[in-house]
Amino acid sequence: MLLLLGGIVVLITVYCLVKQYESRMVLFCAGVVLAFMAGDFMGPFKAFSHAMLETKLFESIVSVMGFAMVMKVTECDKHLINLLIKPLKKAGPLLIPATTLVTLFINTSITSSAGCSAAVGSILIPLLMAAGIHPAIAAAAIYAGTYGAIFNPGYAQVAIVVNVAKSTPVAVVANHFTALLTAGVIGAFSLLVVAYLRKENKGYELSAEKVAEDVTGAFKVNLLRAFMPLLPIVILVTGSMNVIAAFKPLQISHAMIIGVFCAFIVTRVNPAKISKEFWHGVGDSFGHVFGIIICALVFVGGMQSVGLIKALIDLMVANPSIAKISSAAGPFILGVMSGSGDAAAVAFNKAVTPEAVKFGLSAMDMGSMAAIGGALGRSMSPVAGGLIICAGLAGVSPMEVAKRNAPGMVLACVATLILLLYK
């Protein structure tokens, strides 16, 4: 009976997430209800305290988000985006997939899907529309590339997989690099096929007053500023590969701080302003990203109290094929419904992934699959914040954008599942 009641609470939780009630509130309250049902009155409080002590996750996440805010205030992100516009203009028939892949690349440093959508979409969506591409395809081309953050060793979802798999950030990224890149290529070219089939790859006429200044080529790109958003990633990769031995001892947060100082030297923006924005990003990351992680862990603790996690793991142990499929399908479907892949991926990776060896899988593969699956699902969700931003910039309905991204995201999820869990 307790399992049945627990299952009902979980379904209600999913419904509330789909209806876009505040995710932290929903997850936390559901965890408390589940624990109290099982008579574990201290469970939620212990889970909360344990989550607050996740210092390794905290250090990586807050430094990355702080760095991202500095890139915004110094406009280094804008220089990187405009630098990449030039080759895009020469892409010809491949303009649509090229835009998606460029966004995928930019998202490695502008890790917020909504932030990346706003920064990149405001420049590239008018460019695509000016080239005759239908507005819905233009918006979809941007949002189809907003899961490139999983290439970033400091990204929150990567940090969670690192923690569960007892590995290193670069090792986790290297492990899913090929699968994630394949997913990006599939999503990009699937959108091109959709555009051709719908005859939306050319012929759209954009009124002259809607063409942004940046699209006309008026923006002057500074190569040094354009490189700044990529500097921490270069430091981490070259250090871990021992290309530059001096970088090897540096942690993710160290690379981000070096990036902040280099951005100041290059741009000479008021240091007080840079400091303020860095700590603003730190605070936002704690309240939003880390807040979701904390509340998701309280929810997972509640499910453990009523025995749902043990029942799920026992089922997966008896049927290993279910474990493989559920690690992709579960976060993917919830990502589509809720518009956020984070809550589902965090909950799955904290609850199920530590037991991966029982299913004949590695925690690293299973964790990456859950993270990527959630991100792919979110990338075709009509209620995702970033997709709504792209649709608004293009002047179309979010559902029209989601429909065009759907085939590519489904195919990309299947391909990722095969490459990561059936290798």
Tab-separated table of N, CA and C in Angstrom, residues 159-247:
chain	number	residue	atom	x	y	z
A	159	ALA	N	29.155	17.734	-13.358
A	159	ALA	CA	29.662	17.644	-11.989
A	159	ALA	C	28.932	16.557	-11.197
A	160	ILE	N	27.637	16.411	-11.445
A	160	ILE	CA	26.860	15.382	-10.741
A	160	ILE	C	27.311	13.983	-11.176
A	161	VAL	N	27.525	13.799	-12.484
A	161	VAL	CA	28.000	12.497	-12.981
A	161	VAL	C	29.380	12.195	-12.414
A	162	VAL	N	30.238	13.206	-12.347
A	162	VAL	CA	31.577	13.042	-11.764
A	162	VAL	C	31.469	12.554	-10.322
A	163	ASN	N	30.582	13.152	-9.579
A	163	ASN	CA	30.410	12.805	-8.168
A	163	ASN	C	29.889	11.382	-7.992
A	164	VAL	N	28.939	10.991	-8.820
A	164	VAL	CA	28.341	9.655	-8.712
A	164	VAL	C	29.301	8.580	-9.214
A	165	ALA	N	30.010	8.895	-10.314
A	165	ALA	CA	30.898	7.906	-10.935
A	165	ALA	C	32.291	7.879	-10.307
A	166	LYS	N	32.553	8.797	-9.367
A	166	LYS	CA	33.865	8.888	-8.720
A	166	LYS	C	34.966	9.026	-9.770
A	167	SER	N	34.777	9.972	-10.666
A	167	SER	CA	35.723	10.175	-11.755
A	167	SER	C	36.167	11.629	-11.789
A	168	THR	N	36.668	12.078	-12.932
A	168	THR	CA	37.097	13.468	-13.094
A	168	THR	C	36.239	14.133	-14.170
A	169	PRO	N	36.108	15.458	-14.130
A	169	PRO	CA	35.275	16.151	-15.125
A	169	PRO	C	35.697	15.877	-16.567
A	170	VAL	N	36.989	15.954	-16.829
A	170	VAL	CA	37.455	15.755	-18.206
A	170	VAL	C	37.222	14.315	-18.659
A	171	ALA	N	37.379	13.358	-17.738
A	171	ALA	CA	37.138	11.949	-18.092
A	171	ALA	C	35.680	11.720	-18.456
A	172	VAL	N	34.761	12.338	-17.718
A	172	VAL	CA	33.329	12.198	-18.014
A	172	VAL	C	32.996	12.808	-19.376
A	173	VAL	N	33.515	14.015	-19.624
A	173	VAL	CA	33.253	14.671	-20.916
A	173	VAL	C	33.858	13.858	-22.059
A	174	ALA	N	35.080	13.358	-21.866
A	174	ALA	CA	35.717	12.547	-22.909
A	174	ALA	C	34.907	11.289	-23.196
A	175	ASN	N	34.312	10.713	-22.155
A	175	ASN	CA	33.539	9.483	-22.314
A	175	ASN	C	32.282	9.687	-23.158
A	176	HIS	N	31.594	10.837	-22.969
A	176	HIS	CA	30.366	11.036	-23.745
A	176	HIS	C	30.542	12.008	-24.914
A	177	PHE	N	31.784	12.414	-25.183
A	177	PHE	CA	32.036	13.413	-26.231
A	177	PHE	C	31.497	12.967	-27.592
A	178	THR	N	31.857	11.766	-28.010
A	178	THR	CA	31.436	11.278	-29.338
A	178	THR	C	29.926	11.143	-29.424
A	179	ALA	N	29.314	10.593	-28.375
A	179	ALA	CA	27.861	10.410	-28.369
A	179	ALA	C	27.141	11.755	-28.417
A	180	LEU	N	27.634	12.726	-27.632
A	180	LEU	CA	27.001	14.043	-27.595
A	180	LEU	C	27.183	14.778	-28.908
A	181	LEU	N	28.376	14.675	-29.490
A	181	LEU	CA	28.623	15.324	-30.785
A	181	LEU	C	27.748	14.695	-31.867
A	182	THR	N	27.608	13.374	-31.818
A	182	THR	CA	26.736	12.680	-32.782
A	182	THR	C	25.297	13.151	-32.632
A	183	ALA	N	24.845	13.307	-31.386
A	183	ALA	CA	23.494	13.812	-31.133
A	183	ALA	C	23.318	15.204	-31.715
A	184	GLY	N	24.340	16.052	-31.550
A	184	GLY	CA	24.280	17.408	-32.095
A	184	GLY	C	24.180	17.418	-33.610
A	185	VAL	N	24.972	16.575	-34.256
A	185	VAL	CA	24.949	16.501	-35.730
A	185	VAL	C	23.608	15.967	-36.216
A	186	ILE	N	23.086	14.933	-35.556
A	186	ILE	CA	21.790	14.367	-35.937
A	186	ILE	C	20.687	15.408	-35.789
A	187	GLY	N	20.671	16.113	-34.651
A	187	GLY	CA	19.663	17.145	-34.435
A	187	GLY	C	19.741	18.246	-35.467
A	188	ALA	N	20.957	18.645	-35.820
A	188	ALA	CA	21.155	19.737	-36.782
A	188	ALA	C	20.684	19.353	-38.177
A	189	PHE	N	21.099	18.183	-38.642
A	189	PHE	CA	20.759	17.801	-40.019
A	189	PHE	C	19.321	17.275	-40.133
A	190	SER	N	18.775	16.757	-39.040
A	190	SER	CA	17.359	16.388	-39.065
A	190	SER	C	16.496	17.625	-39.264
A	191	LEU	N	16.889	18.725	-38.637
A	191	LEU	CA	16.156	19.982	-38.803
A	191	LEU	C	16.251	20.472	-40.241
A	192	LEU	N	17.405	20.266	-40.866
A	192	LEU	CA	17.560	20.635	-42.284
A	192	LEU	C	16.595	19.827	-43.148
A	193	VAL	N	16.470	18.525	-42.867
A	193	VAL	CA	15.549	17.668	-43.623
A	193	VAL	C	14.110	18.142	-43.428
A	194	VAL	N	13.757	18.468	-42.175
A	194	VAL	CA	12.409	18.976	-41.891
A	194	VAL	C	12.151	20.253	-42.689
A	195	ALA	N	13.142	21.140	-42.733
A	195	ALA	CA	12.991	22.400	-43.465
A	195	ALA	C	12.774	22.150	-44.957
A	196	TYR	N	13.524	21.196	-45.519
A	196	TYR	CA	13.367	20.881	-46.950
A	196	TYR	C	12.007	20.252	-47.226
A	197	LEU	N	11.591	19.335	-46.364
A	197	LEU	CA	10.305	18.673	-46.580
A	197	LEU	C	9.136	19.649	-46.476
A	198	ARG	N	9.258	20.630	-45.593
A	198	ARG	CA	8.205	21.625	-45.412
A	198	ARG	C	8.382	22.836	-46.327
A	199	LYS	N	9.477	22.775	-47.131
A	199	LYS	CA	9.802	23.896	-48.035
A	199	LYS	C	9.960	25.209	-47.263
A	200	GLU	N	10.644	25.120	-46.115
A	200	GLU	CA	10.864	26.292	-45.274
A	200	GLU	C	12.332	26.685	-45.208
A	201	ASN	N	13.133	26.108	-46.113
A	201	ASN	CA	14.561	26.406	-46.124
A	201	ASN	C	14.894	27.660	-46.927
A	202	LYS	N	13.918	28.203	-47.650
A	202	LYS	CA	14.150	29.428	-48.421
A	202	LYS	C	12.799	30.039	-48.803
A	203	GLY	N	12.873	31.293	-49.241
A	203	GLY	CA	11.668	31.952	-49.732
A	203	GLY	C	11.005	32.901	-48.756
A	204	TYR	N	11.400	32.871	-47.465
A	204	TYR	CA	10.780	33.789	-46.510
A	204	TYR	C	11.348	35.189	-46.715
A	205	GLU	N	10.493	36.195	-46.684
A	205	GLU	CA	10.930	37.579	-46.885
A	205	GLU	C	10.858	38.338	-45.564
A	206	LEU	N	11.982	38.894	-45.178
A	206	LEU	CA	12.089	39.646	-43.930
A	206	LEU	C	12.063	41.133	-44.243
A	207	SER	N	11.191	41.865	-43.549
A	207	SER	CA	11.114	43.305	-43.781
A	207	SER	C	12.405	43.975	-43.326
A	208	ALA	N	12.814	45.007	-44.030
A	208	ALA	CA	14.110	45.645	-43.813
A	208	ALA	C	14.295	46.156	-42.388
A	209	GLU	N	13.208	46.676	-41.773
A	209	GLU	CA	13.352	47.249	-40.442
A	209	GLU	C	13.608	46.210	-39.371
A	210	LYS	N	13.384	44.913	-39.698
A	210	LYS	CA	13.590	43.861	-38.707
A	210	LYS	C	15.018	43.324	-38.702
A	211	VAL	N	15.828	43.757	-39.656
A	211	VAL	CA	17.195	43.259	-39.726
A	211	VAL	C	18.026	43.928	-38.643
A	212	ALA	N	18.602	43.150	-37.744
A	212	ALA	CA	19.376	43.695	-36.628
A	212	ALA	C	20.663	44.331	-37.120
A	213	GLU	N	21.171	45.272	-36.364
A	213	GLU	CA	22.408	45.961	-36.741
A	213	GLU	C	23.568	44.993	-36.882
A	214	ASP	N	23.633	44.015	-35.963
A	214	ASP	CA	24.735	43.059	-35.988
A	214	ASP	C	24.726	42.223	-37.257
A	215	VAL	N	23.522	41.961	-37.824
A	215	VAL	CA	23.419	41.145	-39.027
A	215	VAL	C	24.008	41.874	-40.226
A	216	THR	N	23.969	43.187	-40.200
A	216	THR	CA	24.469	43.969	-41.334
A	216	THR	C	25.989	44.016	-41.353
A	217	GLY	N	26.630	43.522	-40.319
A	217	GLY	CA	28.091	43.488	-40.284
A	217	GLY	C	28.708	44.703	-39.618
A	218	ALA	N	27.923	45.530	-38.927
A	218	ALA	CA	28.429	46.751	-38.305
A	218	ALA	C	29.256	46.468	-37.054
A	219	PHE	N	29.071	45.314	-36.447
A	219	PHE	CA	29.770	44.996	-35.207
A	219	PHE	C	31.242	44.681	-35.488
A	220	LYS	N	32.143	45.286	-34.714
A	220	LYS	CA	33.583	45.075	-34.879
A	220	LYS	C	34.050	44.018	-33.884
A	221	VAL	N	34.492	42.898	-34.404
A	221	VAL	CA	34.900	41.784	-33.560
A	221	VAL	C	36.342	41.946	-33.105
A	222	ASN	N	36.560	41.773	-31.810
A	222	ASN	CA	37.904	41.739	-31.243
A	222	ASN	C	38.232	40.276	-30.954
A	223	LEU	N	39.235	39.736	-31.633
A	223	LEU	CA	39.539	38.308	-31.527
A	223	LEU	C	39.930	37.895	-30.109
A	224	LEU	N	40.647	38.777	-29.421
A	224	LEU	CA	41.062	38.453	-28.068
A	224	LEU	C	39.853	38.353	-27.139
A	225	ARG	N	38.906	39.283	-27.302
A	225	ARG	CA	37.685	39.225	-26.493
A	225	ARG	C	36.855	37.989	-26.846
A	226	ALA	N	36.832	37.649	-28.120
A	226	ALA	CA	36.065	36.486	-28.566
A	226	ALA	C	36.628	35.188	-27.982
A	227	PHE	N	37.925	35.190	-27.685
A	227	PHE	CA	38.557	33.979	-27.144
A	227	PHE	C	38.288	33.799	-25.654
A	228	MET	N	37.982	34.881	-24.953
A	228	MET	CA	37.841	34.830	-23.496
A	228	MET	C	36.830	33.794	-22.997
A	229	PRO	N	35.626	33.658	-23.607
A	229	PRO	CA	34.681	32.652	-23.097
A	229	PRO	C	35.211	31.221	-23.182
A	230	LEU	N	36.177	30.982	-24.068
A	230	LEU	CA	36.704	29.632	-24.269
A	230	LEU	C	37.942	29.356	-23.427
A	231	LEU	N	38.522	30.408	-22.830
A	231	LEU	CA	39.794	30.267	-22.122
A	231	LEU	C	39.762	29.228	-21.005
A	232	PRO	N	38.759	29.227	-20.096
A	232	PRO	CA	38.772	28.221	-19.020
A	232	PRO	C	38.732	26.783	-19.536
A	233	ILE	N	37.970	26.555	-20.621
A	233	ILE	CA	37.885	25.199	-21.181
A	233	ILE	C	39.237	24.783	-21.744
A	234	VAL	N	39.918	25.717	-22.424
A	234	VAL	CA	41.251	25.437	-22.965
A	234	VAL	C	42.218	25.110	-21.834
A	235	ILE	N	42.154	25.869	-20.742
A	235	ILE	CA	43.028	25.622	-19.589
A	235	ILE	C	42.790	24.225	-19.017
A	236	LEU	N	41.519	23.846	-18.827
A	236	LEU	CA	41.190	22.555	-18.227
A	236	LEU	C	41.593	21.390	-19.121
A	237	VAL	N	41.324	21.514	-20.416
A	237	VAL	CA	41.622	20.418	-21.344
A	237	VAL	C	43.124	20.241	-21.527
A	238	THR	N	43.848	21.351	-21.757
A	238	THR	CA	45.296	21.246	-21.952
A	238	THR	C	46.004	20.781	-20.684
A	239	GLY	N	45.440	21.145	-19.516
A	239	GLY	CA	46.026	20.695	-18.258
A	239	GLY	C	45.799	19.216	-18.022
A	240	SER	N	44.579	18.744	-18.254
A	240	SER	CA	44.261	17.333	-18.002
A	240	SER	C	44.985	16.408	-18.969
A	241	MET	N	45.249	16.908	-20.184
A	241	MET	CA	45.967	16.098	-21.178
A	241	MET	C	47.478	16.259	-21.060
A	242	ASN	N	47.899	17.053	-20.075
A	242	ASN	CA	49.322	17.290	-19.815
A	242	ASN	C	50.028	17.997	-20.969
A	243	VAL	N	49.254	18.693	-21.794
A	243	VAL	CA	49.850	19.491	-22.875
A	243	VAL	C	50.597	20.674	-22.267
A	244	ILE	N	49.975	21.294	-21.270
A	244	ILE	CA	50.630	22.366	-20.503
A	244	ILE	C	50.636	21.911	-19.046
A	245	ALA	N	51.757	21.415	-18.588
A	245	ALA	CA	51.852	20.786	-17.267
A	245	ALA	C	51.462	21.736	-16.135
A	246	ALA	N	51.722	23.023	-16.320
A	246	ALA	CA	51.415	23.999	-15.256
A	246	ALA	C	49.921	24.088	-14.971
A	247	PHE	N	49.092	23.716	-15.952
A	247	PHE	CA	47.635	23.797	-15.779
A	247	PHE	C	47.054	22.554	-15.103
